[in-house]
Structures are given as structure tokens and as C-alpha cells.
Amino acid sequence: MLEVDKISAGYGGIQILWDVSLNVQQGEIVALVGANGAGKTTTLKTIAGLLRQMGGSITFESQHIEGMAAHRVISQGIALVPEGRRVFPYMTVRENLEMGAYTVKKKEKVQENLEWVFSLFPKLKERQSQLAGTFSGGEQQMLVIGRALMSRPPFLMLDEPSLGLQPTIVGTVFESLKVLHKEGVTILLVEQNVRKSLEIAQRGYVLEHGRIVLSGDSKKLLANEEVKKAYLGI
Ligand code: ATP
């Protein structure tokens, strides 16, 4: 579904990514893991069209998307849940969700997508009139995921959805990704929580200093001695 081939990217002439290649097949959850500053966010931003790549190619469903503006990438069916859980605090949950449907032209479609998101996350339905700013961290994470789903994307990229959440809530967020996966959404998950993300993913890539250093079946990566030592503290 997504094929990233040897992309390089950076900021203001400083190169951060070096020949990063990865692919995601339809129906997979693929984890991109690595330490702080490894370049995970930069990779997602490049795919999403928020950062121009310096070289390499990106294809989505066989279409070249490198160099495309971000709004056009979204309309191809790729959605990004950025790091940081930014909700519109003084808007209601429902209004926040509706903001996510700005690329959807037909009103009936917006309503249909809203019903779909509500069916996935019933809590959002129950609290649809509540101001988003009053939500807890975990609830806000659900809301930003729900907002990204309002364009009904077949492909979802998430940047550190568990970052800064209480351990008890982290499990809920990962459970919700399993629900999305069952619904047929293909997922590229960026995480510092290496164990949890490799546990729900089928395959994984390890990024270090802007380069992919390991990749493969996630169970094998979890059992890999280097991964254990560097990321799992075993
Ligand atoms: P984190 O978990 O901290 O988000 P990451 O793996 O996602 O880490 P990136 O955010 O992609 O890493 O950052 C990779 C490198 O790029 C870091 O050295 C960072 O300082 C640098 N960087 C990130 N954003 C910018 C920017 N806007 N301008 C300049 N350098 C940046």
C-alpha cells in the first residue's frame, strides 16, 4: 500500500534521514520504533507531505506522492495523528470531530463518518457535547484519533500516541488501535514504547540516527538481542 524508497530529508539543509526505505502492506500494523531524535517524526512528516524530501520516492497505492502538498496526500487516503494530542479545547468533542472532516464535501458523508467514529469510540458519543479541553490525556488521544478518522482514511499514521499517558491508559490506546485494525484500517505506528508497539504490529522497523538498522517480523524483533538490550532493558 505504501512504499517508501530511500528517502532522505532534513531541516534547513541539515540532513536527518538517510536512505530510509520501508513498506506497509494493506491490512498490516507496522511499527517504526527508535529512540528520541532518531527521525521517526521526520519520516512521518515527509510521508504526509509536511516536509519536502531531499531524495527518494514515496508511492501510495502505486501513485507517486512525494512532493505532494499535505492536503492532497490526505485526499489520497492517508491520515496522520500528530504527536502531542492537540485538540481545540474550547470546542465540543463533536465539533472537534467535525473539523477532521474538512476534506469531506458531502454532509451525509460527514454524518456517516461521525457515526462510524462513534461506533468505534462510544465514549466520544456519550460526551459529544463536552468541551474537549476538559478531557483527560487518554480521552484527548482517542479524540485526535477519532478526528483523523473523520476522513475515513484507509491508511492511518500515528506519532507516539502513548507518549506521556499513564500506564493504565496506554493499554486502552493500544486496544483502540487493534479495533481500527479489525475495521480494516492499515496502520503505520511510530512509538518509543518499543515493546507495546511491536506486540500489536505484524512487522517493525528500527530507526537509529536517521537510518533503518533493523527490520522484519515483530516477534523476531522482540526476541532480537540488540533490540532487547537497546530498547527493552533486558
Ligand atoms: P522524538 O521521539 O523526540 O519525536 P523522533 O525520532 O521523532 O524523536 P524527530 O522529531 O524526527 O525524531 O527528530 C529528528 C532530528 O531532527 C532531531 O535531531 C531533531 O532535533 C531534529 N529536528 C526535528 N524537528 C526539527 C525542526 N523543525 N528543525 C530542525 N531540526 C529538527
Coordinates of C-alpha atoms and ligand atoms in Angstrom, one line a residue:
M1 CA 0.0 0.0 0.0
L2 CA 2.8 2.4 1.0
E3 CA 6.3 2.1 -0.4
V4 CA 9.0 4.5 0.9
D5 CA 12.1 4.1 -1.1
K6 CA 15.4 5.6 0.0
I7 CA 14.1 8.9 1.2
S8 CA 16.4 11.5 2.7
A9 CA 15.1 14.6 4.4
G10 CA 16.0 17.2 6.9
Y11 CA 15.6 20.8 8.1
G12 CA 17.3 23.8 6.6
G13 CA 20.0 21.9 4.9
I14 CA 20.7 19.6 7.8
Q15 CA 20.1 16.0 6.8
I16 CA 18.2 13.9 9.3
L17 CA 17.0 10.9 7.3
W18 CA 19.4 8.8 5.2
D19 CA 18.0 6.4 2.6
V20 CA 15.1 5.4 4.7
S21 CA 13.1 2.6 3.0
L22 CA 10.0 0.9 4.4
N23 CA 6.8 -0.5 3.1
V24 CA 3.3 -1.2 4.6
Q25 CA 1.0 -3.8 3.0
Q26 CA -2.7 -3.4 3.1
G27 CA -4.2 -4.7 6.4
E28 CA -1.0 -4.5 8.4
I29 CA 0.1 -2.7 11.5
V30 CA 3.7 -1.8 11.0
A31 CA 5.7 -0.2 13.9
L32 CA 8.5 2.3 13.3
V33 CA 10.5 2.4 16.5
G34 CA 13.6 4.1 17.8
A35 CA 15.0 6.4 20.4
N36 CA 14.3 10.1 21.0
G37 CA 15.5 12.1 18.0
A38 CA 16.1 9.1 15.7
G39 CA 14.0 10.7 13.0
K40 CA 10.6 8.9 13.4
T41 CA 8.5 12.1 13.3
T42 CA 10.6 13.4 10.4
T43 CA 9.7 10.2 8.5
L44 CA 6.0 10.6 9.1
K45 CA 6.1 14.3 8.2
T46 CA 7.9 13.5 4.9
I47 CA 5.3 10.9 4.0
A48 CA 2.4 13.2 5.0
G49 CA 3.8 16.0 2.7
L50 CA 4.6 18.3 5.6
L51 CA 8.3 18.2 4.8
R52 CA 9.8 18.0 1.3
Q53 CA 12.1 15.1 0.9
M54 CA 15.6 15.7 -0.4
G55 CA 15.7 12.5 -2.4
G56 CA 14.0 9.1 -2.9
S57 CA 10.4 8.2 -3.7
I58 CA 7.1 7.6 -1.9
T59 CA 4.3 5.7 -3.5
F60 CA 0.9 5.1 -2.1
E61 CA -1.3 2.6 -3.9
S62 CA 1.1 2.8 -6.8
Q63 CA 0.8 6.6 -7.1
H64 CA 3.8 8.8 -6.5
I65 CA 3.0 11.1 -3.6
E66 CA 6.5 12.6 -2.9
G67 CA 6.4 16.4 -3.2
M68 CA 2.6 16.5 -3.0
A69 CA 1.0 19.1 -0.7
A70 CA -0.2 17.8 2.6
H71 CA -3.9 18.3 1.8
R72 CA -3.6 16.3 -1.4
V73 CA -1.8 13.5 0.5
I74 CA -4.9 13.4 2.9
S75 CA -7.2 13.2 -0.1
Q76 CA -5.3 10.2 -1.3
G77 CA -6.4 8.3 1.8
I78 CA -3.6 8.9 4.3
A79 CA -4.3 10.5 7.6
L80 CA -1.8 11.5 10.3
V81 CA -2.3 11.7 14.0
P82 CA 0.5 14.0 15.1
E83 CA 2.4 13.9 18.3
G84 CA 1.0 16.0 21.2
R85 CA -2.8 15.4 21.2
R86 CA -3.7 18.9 20.1
V87 CA -7.5 19.3 20.5
F88 CA -9.4 22.5 20.1
P89 CA -10.1 22.9 23.9
Y90 CA -13.0 25.4 23.7
M91 CA -14.8 23.4 21.1
T92 CA -17.0 20.4 21.9
V93 CA -16.0 16.8 21.2
R94 CA -18.4 16.7 18.2
E95 CA -17.1 20.0 16.8
N96 CA -13.5 18.7 17.1
L97 CA -14.5 15.6 15.2
E98 CA -16.3 17.6 12.5
M99 CA -13.1 19.6 12.0
G100 CA -11.4 16.4 10.9
A101 CA -13.9 16.0 8.0
Y102 CA -12.8 19.2 6.2
T103 CA -11.9 17.3 3.1
V104 CA -15.2 15.5 3.0
K105 CA -17.6 17.5 0.8
K106 CA -21.0 15.8 1.3
K107 CA -22.8 16.5 4.6
E108 CA -24.3 13.0 4.6
K109 CA -20.9 11.5 4.3
V110 CA -19.7 13.6 7.3
Q111 CA -22.6 12.3 9.4
E112 CA -21.9 8.7 8.2
N113 CA -18.2 9.0 9.2
L114 CA -19.2 10.5 12.5
E115 CA -21.5 7.6 13.3
W116 CA -18.6 5.2 12.4
V117 CA -16.2 7.0 14.8
F118 CA -18.9 7.0 17.5
S119 CA -19.4 3.2 17.0
L120 CA -15.6 2.7 17.4
F121 CA -15.3 5.0 20.4
P122 CA -18.7 5.1 22.2
K123 CA -17.3 7.3 24.9
L124 CA -16.9 10.1 22.3
K125 CA -20.6 9.7 21.5
E126 CA -21.6 9.9 25.2
R127 CA -19.5 13.0 25.7
Q128 CA -20.1 14.7 22.3
S129 CA -21.3 17.9 23.9
Q130 CA -18.5 18.2 26.4
L131 CA -15.7 20.8 25.8
A132 CA -12.6 18.9 24.6
G133 CA -10.3 20.8 26.9
T134 CA -12.0 19.1 29.9
F135 CA -10.9 15.7 28.6
S136 CA -8.1 13.7 30.3
G137 CA -4.9 12.9 28.3
G138 CA -6.2 9.4 27.3
E139 CA -9.5 10.8 26.2
Q140 CA -7.9 13.5 24.2
Q141 CA -5.8 10.9 22.4
M142 CA -9.0 9.0 21.5
L143 CA -10.4 12.3 20.2
V144 CA -7.5 13.1 18.0
I145 CA -7.5 9.6 16.6
G146 CA -11.3 9.9 16.0
R147 CA -10.7 13.3 14.3
A148 CA -8.2 11.8 11.9
L149 CA -10.6 9.0 11.1
M150 CA -13.3 11.5 10.1
S151 CA -11.9 11.5 6.5
R152 CA -12.4 7.7 6.7
P153 CA -8.8 7.0 5.7
P154 CA -7.8 3.5 4.6
F155 CA -4.3 4.3 5.9
L156 CA -3.5 5.9 9.3
M157 CA -0.2 7.1 10.6
L158 CA 0.2 7.7 14.4
D159 CA 3.0 9.6 16.0
E160 CA 3.7 8.5 19.6
P161 CA 0.1 8.0 20.7
S162 CA 1.1 6.7 24.1
L163 CA 3.6 9.4 24.9
G164 CA 3.0 11.0 28.4
L165 CA 0.0 8.8 29.2
Q166 CA -0.5 7.0 32.4
P167 CA 0.5 3.3 32.1
T168 CA -3.1 2.2 32.7
I169 CA -4.4 4.4 29.8
V170 CA -1.6 3.3 27.4
G171 CA -3.2 -0.1 27.2
T172 CA -6.5 1.4 26.2
V173 CA -4.9 3.4 23.4
F174 CA -3.2 0.3 22.0
E175 CA -6.5 -1.7 22.3
S176 CA -8.2 1.0 20.2
L177 CA -5.6 0.5 17.5
K178 CA -6.5 -3.2 17.5
V179 CA -10.1 -2.2 16.9
L180 CA -9.2 0.0 14.0
H181 CA -7.1 -2.8 12.5
K182 CA -10.1 -5.1 12.8
E183 CA -12.1 -2.5 10.9
G184 CA -9.6 -2.8 8.0
V185 CA -7.6 0.4 8.7
T186 CA -3.9 -0.1 7.7
I187 CA -1.6 1.4 10.3
L188 CA 1.9 2.8 10.5
L189 CA 2.7 3.4 14.1
V190 CA 5.6 5.4 15.4
E191 CA 6.5 4.7 19.0
Q192 CA 9.1 5.0 21.7
N193 CA 7.2 2.3 23.5
V194 CA 9.0 -0.5 21.6
R195 CA 7.6 -3.4 23.4
K196 CA 3.9 -2.5 23.2
S197 CA 4.1 -1.4 19.6
L198 CA 5.9 -4.5 18.4
E199 CA 3.4 -6.6 20.3
I200 CA 0.5 -5.3 18.3
A201 CA 2.3 -4.9 15.0
Q202 CA 3.0 -7.6 12.5
R203 CA 6.3 -6.1 11.3
G204 CA 8.6 -3.4 12.5
Y205 CA 11.5 -1.2 11.5
V206 CA 14.1 0.2 13.9
L207 CA 15.4 3.7 13.1
E208 CA 18.7 4.9 14.5
H209 CA 20.3 8.3 13.7
G210 CA 18.1 8.6 10.6
R211 CA 18.8 5.2 9.2
I212 CA 16.8 1.9 9.3
V213 CA 19.1 -0.5 11.1
L214 CA 16.8 -3.5 11.6
S215 CA 13.5 -4.7 10.2
G216 CA 11.3 -7.7 10.0
D217 CA 8.7 -9.8 11.7
S218 CA 7.9 -8.0 15.0
K219 CA 8.1 -11.2 17.1
K220 CA 11.6 -11.8 15.8
L221 CA 12.5 -8.2 16.5
L222 CA 11.2 -8.5 20.1
A223 CA 13.5 -11.6 20.5
N224 CA 16.5 -9.8 18.9
E225 CA 19.4 -9.4 21.3
E226 CA 20.2 -5.9 20.1
V227 CA 16.6 -4.7 20.4
K228 CA 16.3 -6.3 23.8
K229 CA 19.5 -4.6 25.1
A230 CA 18.9 -1.2 23.5
Y231 CA 15.1 -0.8 23.8
L232 CA 13.6 -3.3 26.2
G233 CA 16.1 -3.1 29.0
I234 CA 16.6 -6.8 29.2
Ligands
ATP1 P1 11.0 12.1 19.2 O1 10.6 10.9 19.9 O2 11.8 13.0 20.1 O3 9.9 12.9 18.5 P2 11.9 11.3 16.6 O4 12.6 10.0 16.4 O5 10.5 11.5 16.2 O6 12.1 11.7 18.1 P3 12.5 13.7 15.1 O7 11.5 14.5 15.8 O8 12.2 13.2 13.7 O9 12.9 12.4 16.0 O10 13.8 14.5 15.1 C1 15.0 14.0 14.4 C2 16.1 15.1 14.5 O11 15.6 16.2 13.7 C3 16.4 15.6 15.9 O12 17.8 15.7 15.9 C4 15.7 16.9 16.0 O13 16.4 17.8 16.8 C5 15.7 17.4 14.5 N1 14.5 18.3 14.2 C6 13.2 17.9 14.4 N2 12.4 18.9 14.0 C7 13.2 19.9 13.6 C8 13.0 21.2 13.0 N3 11.8 21.7 12.8 N4 14.1 22.0 12.7 C9 15.3 21.5 12.9 N5 15.6 20.3 13.4 C10 14.6 19.5 13.7

